mmCIF file of C-alpha atoms and ligand atoms in Angstrom:
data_model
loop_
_atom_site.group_PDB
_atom_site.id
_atom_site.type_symbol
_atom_site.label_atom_id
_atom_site.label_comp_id
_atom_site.label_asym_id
_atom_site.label_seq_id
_atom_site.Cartn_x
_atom_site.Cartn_y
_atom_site.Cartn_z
ATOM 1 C CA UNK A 18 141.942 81.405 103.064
ATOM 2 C CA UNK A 19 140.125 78.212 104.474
ATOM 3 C CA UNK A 20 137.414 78.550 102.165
ATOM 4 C CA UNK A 21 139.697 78.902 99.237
ATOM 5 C CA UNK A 22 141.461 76.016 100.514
ATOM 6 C CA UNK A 23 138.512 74.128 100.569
ATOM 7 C CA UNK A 24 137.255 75.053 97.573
ATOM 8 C CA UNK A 25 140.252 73.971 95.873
ATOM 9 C CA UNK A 26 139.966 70.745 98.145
ATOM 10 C CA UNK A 27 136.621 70.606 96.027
ATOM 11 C CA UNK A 28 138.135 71.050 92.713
ATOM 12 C CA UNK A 29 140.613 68.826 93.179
ATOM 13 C CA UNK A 30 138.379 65.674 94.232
ATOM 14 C CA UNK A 31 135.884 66.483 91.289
ATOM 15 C CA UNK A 32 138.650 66.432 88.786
ATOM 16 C CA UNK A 33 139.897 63.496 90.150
ATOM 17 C CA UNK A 34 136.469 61.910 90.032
ATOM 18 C CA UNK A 35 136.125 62.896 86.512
ATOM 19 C CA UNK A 36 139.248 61.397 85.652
ATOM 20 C CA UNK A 37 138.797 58.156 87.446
ATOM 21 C CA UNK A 38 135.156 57.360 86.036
ATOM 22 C CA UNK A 39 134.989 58.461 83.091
ATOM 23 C CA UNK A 40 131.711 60.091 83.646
ATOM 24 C CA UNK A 41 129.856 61.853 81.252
ATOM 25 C CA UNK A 42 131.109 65.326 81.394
ATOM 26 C CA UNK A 43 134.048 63.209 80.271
ATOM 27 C CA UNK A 44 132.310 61.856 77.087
ATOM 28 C CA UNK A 45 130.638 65.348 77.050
ATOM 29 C CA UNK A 46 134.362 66.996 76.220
ATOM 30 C CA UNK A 47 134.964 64.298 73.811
ATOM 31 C CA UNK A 48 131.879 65.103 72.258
ATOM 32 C CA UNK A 49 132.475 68.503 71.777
ATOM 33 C CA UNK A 50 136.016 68.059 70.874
ATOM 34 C CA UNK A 51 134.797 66.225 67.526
ATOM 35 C CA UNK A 52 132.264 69.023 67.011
ATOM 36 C CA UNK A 53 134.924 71.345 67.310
ATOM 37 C CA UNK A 54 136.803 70.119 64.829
ATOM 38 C CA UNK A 55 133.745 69.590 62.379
ATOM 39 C CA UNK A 56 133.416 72.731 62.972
ATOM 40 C CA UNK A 57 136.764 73.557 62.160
ATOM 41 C CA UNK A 58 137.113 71.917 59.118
ATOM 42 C CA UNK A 59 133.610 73.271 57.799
ATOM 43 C CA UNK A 60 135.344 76.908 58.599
ATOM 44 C CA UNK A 61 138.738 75.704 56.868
ATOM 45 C CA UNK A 62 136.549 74.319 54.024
ATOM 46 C CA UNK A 63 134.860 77.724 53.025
ATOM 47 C CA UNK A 64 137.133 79.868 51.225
ATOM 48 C CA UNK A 65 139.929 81.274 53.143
ATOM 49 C CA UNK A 66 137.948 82.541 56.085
ATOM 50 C CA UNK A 67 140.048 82.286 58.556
ATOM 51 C CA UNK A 68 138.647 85.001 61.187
ATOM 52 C CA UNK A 69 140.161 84.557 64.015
ATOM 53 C CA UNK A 70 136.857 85.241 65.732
ATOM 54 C CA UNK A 71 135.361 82.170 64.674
ATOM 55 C CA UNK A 72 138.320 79.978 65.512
ATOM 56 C CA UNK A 73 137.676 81.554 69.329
ATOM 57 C CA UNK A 74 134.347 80.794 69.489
ATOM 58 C CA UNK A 75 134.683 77.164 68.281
ATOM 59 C CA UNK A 76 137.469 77.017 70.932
ATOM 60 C CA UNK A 77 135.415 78.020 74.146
ATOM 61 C CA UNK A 78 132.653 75.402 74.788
ATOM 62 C CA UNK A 79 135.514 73.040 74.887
ATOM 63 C CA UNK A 80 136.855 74.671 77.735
ATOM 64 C CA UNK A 81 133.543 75.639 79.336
ATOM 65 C CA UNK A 82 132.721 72.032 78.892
ATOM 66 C CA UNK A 83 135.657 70.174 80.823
ATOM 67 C CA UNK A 84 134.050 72.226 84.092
ATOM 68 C CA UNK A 85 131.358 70.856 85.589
ATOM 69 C CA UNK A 86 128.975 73.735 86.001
ATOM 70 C CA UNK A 87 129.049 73.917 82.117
ATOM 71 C CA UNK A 88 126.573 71.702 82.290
ATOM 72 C CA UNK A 89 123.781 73.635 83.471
ATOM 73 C CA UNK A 90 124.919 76.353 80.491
ATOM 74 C CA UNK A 91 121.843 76.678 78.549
ATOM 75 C CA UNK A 92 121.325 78.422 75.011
ATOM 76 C CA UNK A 93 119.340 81.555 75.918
ATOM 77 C CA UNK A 94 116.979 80.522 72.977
ATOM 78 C CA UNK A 95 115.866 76.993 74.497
ATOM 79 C CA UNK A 96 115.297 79.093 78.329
ATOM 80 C CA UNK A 97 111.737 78.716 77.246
ATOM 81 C CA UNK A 98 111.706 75.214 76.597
ATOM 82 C CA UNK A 99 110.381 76.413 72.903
ATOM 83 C CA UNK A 100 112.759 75.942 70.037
ATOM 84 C CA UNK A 101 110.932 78.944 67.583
ATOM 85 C CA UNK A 102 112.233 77.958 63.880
ATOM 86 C CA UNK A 103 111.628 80.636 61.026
ATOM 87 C CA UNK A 104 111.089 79.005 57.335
ATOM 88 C CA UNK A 105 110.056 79.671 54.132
ATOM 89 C CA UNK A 106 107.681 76.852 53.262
ATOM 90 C CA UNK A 107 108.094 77.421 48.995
ATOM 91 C CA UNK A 108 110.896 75.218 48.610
ATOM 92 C CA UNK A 109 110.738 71.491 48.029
ATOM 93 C CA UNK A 110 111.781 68.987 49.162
ATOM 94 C CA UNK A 111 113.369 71.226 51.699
ATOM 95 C CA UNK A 112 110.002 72.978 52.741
ATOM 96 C CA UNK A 113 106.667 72.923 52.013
ATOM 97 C CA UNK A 114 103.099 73.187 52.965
ATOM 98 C CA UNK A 115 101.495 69.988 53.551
ATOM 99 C CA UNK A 116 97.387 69.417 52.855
ATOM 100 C CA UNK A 117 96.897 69.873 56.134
ATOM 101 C CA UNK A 118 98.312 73.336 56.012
ATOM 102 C CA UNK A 119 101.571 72.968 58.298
ATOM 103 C CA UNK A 120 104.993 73.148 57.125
ATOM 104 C CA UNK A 121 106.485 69.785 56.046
ATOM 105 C CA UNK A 122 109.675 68.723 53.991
ATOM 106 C CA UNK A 123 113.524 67.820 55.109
ATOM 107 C CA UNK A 124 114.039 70.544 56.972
ATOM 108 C CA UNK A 125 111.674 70.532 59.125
ATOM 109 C CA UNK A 126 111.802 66.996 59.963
ATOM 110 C CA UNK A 127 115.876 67.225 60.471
ATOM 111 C CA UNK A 128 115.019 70.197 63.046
ATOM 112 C CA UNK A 129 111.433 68.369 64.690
ATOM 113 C CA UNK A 130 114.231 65.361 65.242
ATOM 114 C CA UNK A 131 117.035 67.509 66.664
ATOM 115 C CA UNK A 132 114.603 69.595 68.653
ATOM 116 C CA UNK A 133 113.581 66.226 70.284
ATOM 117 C CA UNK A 134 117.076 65.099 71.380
ATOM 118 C CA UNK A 135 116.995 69.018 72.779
ATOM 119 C CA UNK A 136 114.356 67.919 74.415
ATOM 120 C CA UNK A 137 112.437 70.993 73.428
ATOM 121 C CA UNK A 138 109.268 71.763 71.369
ATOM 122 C CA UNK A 139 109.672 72.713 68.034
ATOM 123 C CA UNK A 140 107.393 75.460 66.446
ATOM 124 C CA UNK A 141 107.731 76.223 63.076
ATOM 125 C CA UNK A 142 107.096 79.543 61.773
ATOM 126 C CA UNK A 143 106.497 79.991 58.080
ATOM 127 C CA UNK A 144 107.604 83.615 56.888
ATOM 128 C CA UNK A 145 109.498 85.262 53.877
ATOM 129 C CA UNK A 146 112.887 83.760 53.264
ATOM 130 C CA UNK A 147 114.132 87.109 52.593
ATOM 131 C CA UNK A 148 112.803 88.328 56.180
ATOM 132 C CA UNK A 149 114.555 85.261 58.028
ATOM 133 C CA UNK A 150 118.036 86.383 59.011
ATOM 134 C CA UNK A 151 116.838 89.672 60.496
ATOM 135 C CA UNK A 152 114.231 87.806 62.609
ATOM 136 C CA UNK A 153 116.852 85.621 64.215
ATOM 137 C CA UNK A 154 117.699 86.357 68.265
ATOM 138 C CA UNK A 155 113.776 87.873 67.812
ATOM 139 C CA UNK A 156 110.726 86.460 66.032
ATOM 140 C CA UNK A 157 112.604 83.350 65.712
ATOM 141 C CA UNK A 158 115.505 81.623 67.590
ATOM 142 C CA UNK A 159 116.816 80.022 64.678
ATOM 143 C CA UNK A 160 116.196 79.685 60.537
ATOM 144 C CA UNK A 161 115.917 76.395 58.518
ATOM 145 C CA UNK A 162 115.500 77.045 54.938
ATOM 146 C CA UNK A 163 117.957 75.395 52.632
ATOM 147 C CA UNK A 164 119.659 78.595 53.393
ATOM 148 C CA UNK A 165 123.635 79.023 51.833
ATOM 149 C CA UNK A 166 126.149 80.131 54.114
ATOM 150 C CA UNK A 167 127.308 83.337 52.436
ATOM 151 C CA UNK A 168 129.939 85.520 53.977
ATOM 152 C CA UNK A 169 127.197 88.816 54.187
ATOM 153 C CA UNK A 170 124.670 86.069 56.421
ATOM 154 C CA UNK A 171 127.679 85.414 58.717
ATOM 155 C CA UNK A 172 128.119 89.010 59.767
ATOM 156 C CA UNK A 173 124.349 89.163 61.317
ATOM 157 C CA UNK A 174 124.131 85.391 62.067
ATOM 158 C CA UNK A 175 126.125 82.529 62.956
ATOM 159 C CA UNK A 176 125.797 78.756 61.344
ATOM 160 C CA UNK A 177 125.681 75.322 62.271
ATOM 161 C CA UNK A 178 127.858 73.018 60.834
ATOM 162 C CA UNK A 179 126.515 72.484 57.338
ATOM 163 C CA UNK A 180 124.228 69.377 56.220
ATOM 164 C CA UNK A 181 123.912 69.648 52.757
ATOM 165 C CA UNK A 182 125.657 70.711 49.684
ATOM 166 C CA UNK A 183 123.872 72.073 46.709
ATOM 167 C CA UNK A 184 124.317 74.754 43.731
ATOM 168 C CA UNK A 185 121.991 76.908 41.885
ATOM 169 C CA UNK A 186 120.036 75.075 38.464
ATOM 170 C CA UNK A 187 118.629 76.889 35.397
ATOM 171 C CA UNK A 188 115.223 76.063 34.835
ATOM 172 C CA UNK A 189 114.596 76.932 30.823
ATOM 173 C CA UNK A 190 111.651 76.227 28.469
ATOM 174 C CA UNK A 191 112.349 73.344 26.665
ATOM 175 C CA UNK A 192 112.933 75.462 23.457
ATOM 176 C CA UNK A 193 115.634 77.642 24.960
ATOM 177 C CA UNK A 194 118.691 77.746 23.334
ATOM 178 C CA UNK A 195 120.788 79.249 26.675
ATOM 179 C CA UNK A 196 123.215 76.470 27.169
ATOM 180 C CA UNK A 197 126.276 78.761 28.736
ATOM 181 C CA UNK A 198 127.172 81.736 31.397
ATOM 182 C CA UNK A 199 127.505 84.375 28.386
ATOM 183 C CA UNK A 200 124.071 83.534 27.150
ATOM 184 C CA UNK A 201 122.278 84.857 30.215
ATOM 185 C CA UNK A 202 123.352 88.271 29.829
ATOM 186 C CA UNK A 203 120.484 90.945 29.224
ATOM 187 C CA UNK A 204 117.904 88.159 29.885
ATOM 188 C CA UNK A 205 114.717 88.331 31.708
ATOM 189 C CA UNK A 206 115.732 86.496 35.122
ATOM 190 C CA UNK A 207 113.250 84.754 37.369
ATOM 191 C CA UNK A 208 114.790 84.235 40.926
ATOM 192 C CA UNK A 209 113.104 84.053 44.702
ATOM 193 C CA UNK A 210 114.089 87.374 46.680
ATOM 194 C CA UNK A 211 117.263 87.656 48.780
ATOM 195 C CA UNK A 212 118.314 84.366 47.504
ATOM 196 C CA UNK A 213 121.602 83.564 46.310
ATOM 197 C CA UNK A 214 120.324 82.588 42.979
ATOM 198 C CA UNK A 215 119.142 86.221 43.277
ATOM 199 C CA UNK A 216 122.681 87.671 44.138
ATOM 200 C CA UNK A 217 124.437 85.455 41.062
ATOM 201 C CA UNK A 218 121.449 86.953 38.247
ATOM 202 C CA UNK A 219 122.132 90.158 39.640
ATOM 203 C CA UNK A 220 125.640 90.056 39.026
ATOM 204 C CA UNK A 221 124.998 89.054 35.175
ATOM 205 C CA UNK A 222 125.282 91.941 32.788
ATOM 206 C CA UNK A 223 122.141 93.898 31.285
ATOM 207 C CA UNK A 224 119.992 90.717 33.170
ATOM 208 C CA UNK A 225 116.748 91.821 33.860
ATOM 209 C CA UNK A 226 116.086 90.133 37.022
ATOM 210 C CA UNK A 227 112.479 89.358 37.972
ATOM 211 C CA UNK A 228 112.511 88.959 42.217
ATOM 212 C CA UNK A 229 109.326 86.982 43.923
ATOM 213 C CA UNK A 230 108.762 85.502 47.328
ATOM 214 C CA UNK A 231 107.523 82.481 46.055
ATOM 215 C CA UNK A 232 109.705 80.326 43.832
ATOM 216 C CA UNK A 233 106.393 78.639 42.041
ATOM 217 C CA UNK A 234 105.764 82.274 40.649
ATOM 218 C CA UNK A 235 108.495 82.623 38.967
ATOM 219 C CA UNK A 236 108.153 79.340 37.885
ATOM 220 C CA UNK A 237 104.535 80.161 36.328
ATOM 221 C CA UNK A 238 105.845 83.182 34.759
ATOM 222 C CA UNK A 239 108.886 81.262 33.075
ATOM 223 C CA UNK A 240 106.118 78.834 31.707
ATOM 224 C CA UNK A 241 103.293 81.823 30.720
ATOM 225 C CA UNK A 242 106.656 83.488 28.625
ATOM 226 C CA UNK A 243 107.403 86.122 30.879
ATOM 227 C CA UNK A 244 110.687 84.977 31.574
ATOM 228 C CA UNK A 245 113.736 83.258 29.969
ATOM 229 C CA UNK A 246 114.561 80.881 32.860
ATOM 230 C CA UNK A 247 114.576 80.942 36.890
ATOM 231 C CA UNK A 248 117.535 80.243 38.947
ATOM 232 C CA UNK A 249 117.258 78.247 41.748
ATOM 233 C CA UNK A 250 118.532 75.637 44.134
ATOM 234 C CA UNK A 251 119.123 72.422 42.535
ATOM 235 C CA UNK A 252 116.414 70.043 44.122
ATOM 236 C CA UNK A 253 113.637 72.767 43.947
ATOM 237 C CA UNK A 254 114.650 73.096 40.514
ATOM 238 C CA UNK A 255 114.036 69.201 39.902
ATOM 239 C CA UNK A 256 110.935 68.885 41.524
ATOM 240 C CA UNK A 257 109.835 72.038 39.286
ATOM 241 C CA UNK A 258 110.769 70.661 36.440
ATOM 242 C CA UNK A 259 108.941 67.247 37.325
ATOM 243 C CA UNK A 260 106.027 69.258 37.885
ATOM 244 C CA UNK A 261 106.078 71.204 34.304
ATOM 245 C CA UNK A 262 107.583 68.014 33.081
ATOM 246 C CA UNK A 263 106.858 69.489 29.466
ATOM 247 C CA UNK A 264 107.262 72.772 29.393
ATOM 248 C CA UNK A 265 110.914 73.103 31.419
ATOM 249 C CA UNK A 266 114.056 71.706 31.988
ATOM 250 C CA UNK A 267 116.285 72.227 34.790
ATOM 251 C CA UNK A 268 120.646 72.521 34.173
ATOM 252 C CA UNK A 269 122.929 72.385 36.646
ATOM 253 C CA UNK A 270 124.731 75.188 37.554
ATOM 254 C CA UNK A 271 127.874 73.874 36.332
ATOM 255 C CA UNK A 272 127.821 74.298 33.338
ATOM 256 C CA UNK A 273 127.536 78.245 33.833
ATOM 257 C CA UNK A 274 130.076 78.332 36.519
ATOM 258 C CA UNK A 275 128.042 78.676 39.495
ATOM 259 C CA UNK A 276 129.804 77.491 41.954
ATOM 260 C CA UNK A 277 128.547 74.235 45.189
ATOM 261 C CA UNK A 278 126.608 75.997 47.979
ATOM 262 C CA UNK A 279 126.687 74.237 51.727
ATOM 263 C CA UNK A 280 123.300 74.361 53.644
ATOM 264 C CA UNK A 281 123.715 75.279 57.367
ATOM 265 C CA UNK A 282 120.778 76.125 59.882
ATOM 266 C CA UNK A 283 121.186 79.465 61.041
ATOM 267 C CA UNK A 284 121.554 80.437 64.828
ATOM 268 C CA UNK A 285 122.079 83.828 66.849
ATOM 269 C CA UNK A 286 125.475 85.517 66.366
ATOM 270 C CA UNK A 287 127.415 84.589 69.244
ATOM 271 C CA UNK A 288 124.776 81.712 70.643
ATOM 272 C CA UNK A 289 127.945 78.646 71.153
ATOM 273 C CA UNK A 290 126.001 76.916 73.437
ATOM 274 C CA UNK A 291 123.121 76.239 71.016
ATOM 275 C CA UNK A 292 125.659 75.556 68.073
ATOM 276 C CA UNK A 293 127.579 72.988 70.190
ATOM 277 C CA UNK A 294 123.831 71.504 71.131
ATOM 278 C CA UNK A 295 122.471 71.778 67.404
ATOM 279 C CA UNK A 296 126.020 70.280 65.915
ATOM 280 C CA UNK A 297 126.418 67.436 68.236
ATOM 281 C CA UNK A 298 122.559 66.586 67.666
ATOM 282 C CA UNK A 299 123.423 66.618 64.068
ATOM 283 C CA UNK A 300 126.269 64.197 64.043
ATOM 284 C CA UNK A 301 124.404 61.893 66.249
ATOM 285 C CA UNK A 302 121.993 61.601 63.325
ATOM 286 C CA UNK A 303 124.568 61.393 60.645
ATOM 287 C CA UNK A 304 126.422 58.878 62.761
ATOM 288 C CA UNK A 305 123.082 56.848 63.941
ATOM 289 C CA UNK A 306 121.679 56.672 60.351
ATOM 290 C CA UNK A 307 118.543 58.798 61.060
ATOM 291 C CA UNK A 308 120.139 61.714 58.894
ATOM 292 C CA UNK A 309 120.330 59.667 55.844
ATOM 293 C CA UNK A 310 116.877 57.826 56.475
ATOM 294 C CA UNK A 311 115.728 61.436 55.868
ATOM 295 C CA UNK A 312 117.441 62.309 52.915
ATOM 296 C CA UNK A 313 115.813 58.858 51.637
ATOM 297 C CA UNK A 314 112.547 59.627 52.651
ATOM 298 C CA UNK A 315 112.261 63.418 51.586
ATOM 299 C CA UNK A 316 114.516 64.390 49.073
ATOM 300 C CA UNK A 317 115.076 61.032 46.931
ATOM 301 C CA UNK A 318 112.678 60.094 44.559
ATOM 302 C CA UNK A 319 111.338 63.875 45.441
ATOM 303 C CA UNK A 320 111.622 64.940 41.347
ATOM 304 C CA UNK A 321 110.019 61.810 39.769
HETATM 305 N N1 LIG B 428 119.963 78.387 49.102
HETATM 306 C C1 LIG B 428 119.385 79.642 48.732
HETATM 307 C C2 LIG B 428 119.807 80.714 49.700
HETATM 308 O O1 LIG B 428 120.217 80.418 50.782
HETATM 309 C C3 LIG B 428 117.871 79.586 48.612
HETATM 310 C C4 LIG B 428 117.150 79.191 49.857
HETATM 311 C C5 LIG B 428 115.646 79.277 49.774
HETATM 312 O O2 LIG B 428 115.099 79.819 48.845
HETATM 313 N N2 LIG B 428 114.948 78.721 50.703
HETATM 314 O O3 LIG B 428 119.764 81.862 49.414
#
């Protein structure tokens, strides 16, 4: 009974010195608090996905982090000091491999920089996108990839808050004469495997659909005749058509009803801490400038 006594004692005086200074696990709930609502309104924002189970998990650091041992709580993933990030290096401006044969591109520049204020190393692993999600919680701790938050992802994976909104383009020769949603049907589709350009072509009746791991294949085979155009992500499709200048053309989405995509980096199912730690790193950059810096430097002036 003492002990409990003086363990309340305890309680008491710490919450009282938390209140009274205004000490950082104080800032550290306000932080979190406007994560959790980010986070919120990024769940409200997708359709109407309003699983209860999410709306828990966004709930709990809050709670965790008004005690003060929830400070030690570390993400299971960073234990190791070693923040492993899967990616699929055929997609620019997101991804890419640089001359000197590493991985380079927005992505991996928004992670390097949020794996510093982690203070963790980042190592990048460059794999098939279509092999990412499964790897998660294994090979890799988490996936960067201009990767779509898509209901089917969310049952094996969880997401950060998202960081970029995009939708899928049509590249087409320059002679094509596809110009709407009906005129795809029974064509010869070019799209990168277990993308979401690859779920809309297959959804398009009698459409042929052409799968490859690399996005520049498709791309060749759209420009040899093999195909009659490639869906893709928007800026990939830009900087592809920059690069085939005149052969291709790239249309947005739009104008056959494909609807905007948000990127989000993908995290173990279940992993709060790291989403808190990933999601507050994020708005610091979005909030300090260093998020649109990068946009400037990597994805502007990245199709001319
Ligand atoms: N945004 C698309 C998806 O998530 C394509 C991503 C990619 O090819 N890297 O499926």
């Amino acid at each position: 009974m003492k002990k409990f006594l003086a363990a309340m004692m305890t309680a008491v005086l710490c919450m009282g010195l938390l209140t009274a200074c205004g000490s950082a696990a104080e800032e550290t709930a306000e932080t979190t608090e406007s994560v959790t609502e980010a986070t919120n309104e990024a769940e409200s924002a997708e359709e109407e996905t309003a699983e209860p189970e999410a709306a828990e998990e966004a709930a709990q650091p809050e709670e965790e982090a008004a005690q003060p041992e929830a400070e030690a709580a570390v993400s299971e993933a960073l234990a190791d000091g070693v923040l492993n990030v899967g990616t699929n290096a055929e997609f620019p401006p997101f991804e890419y491999v640089e001359d000197n044969g590493e991985p380079d591109g927005f992505d991996i520049a928004l992670i390097k920089a949020i794996g510093e204020k982690l203070g963790v190393e980042v190592q990048v692993e460059n794999m098939e996108f279509n092999s990412l999600v499964a790897s998660i919680g294994g090979k890799i701790d988490v996936a960067i990839a201009g990767m779509t938050v898509t209901d089917e992802r969310k049952e094996m994976v969880d997401f950060s808050n998202s960081y970029y909104t995009a939708v899928q383009y049509v590249i087409l020769p320059k002679d094509s004469e596809i110009a709407a949603a009906a005129d795809l049907e029974g064509k010869a589709i070019g799209v990168q495997l277990g993308t979401t350009g690859d779920f809309i072509a297959e959804e398009i009746a009698g459409a042929e659909v052409a799968q490859y791991n690399k996005a520049l294949d498709a791309v060749n085979d759209l420009v040899n005749g093999r195909l009659d155009c490639v869906i893709i992500d928007k800026n990939p499709a830009l900087v592809f058509e920059s690069k085939f200048a005149d052969q291709v053309t790239a249309v947005d989405g739009a104008q056959f009803n494909f609807e905007a995509e948000e990127y989000a980096i993908a995290i173990p199912k279940g992993d709060t801490v790291l989403a808190e730690q990933i999601n507050s790193a994020l708005q610091e950059m979005i909030d300090d400038g260093t998020f649109d810096a990068l946009v400037e430097e990597y994805i502007e002036g990245s199709n001319e």
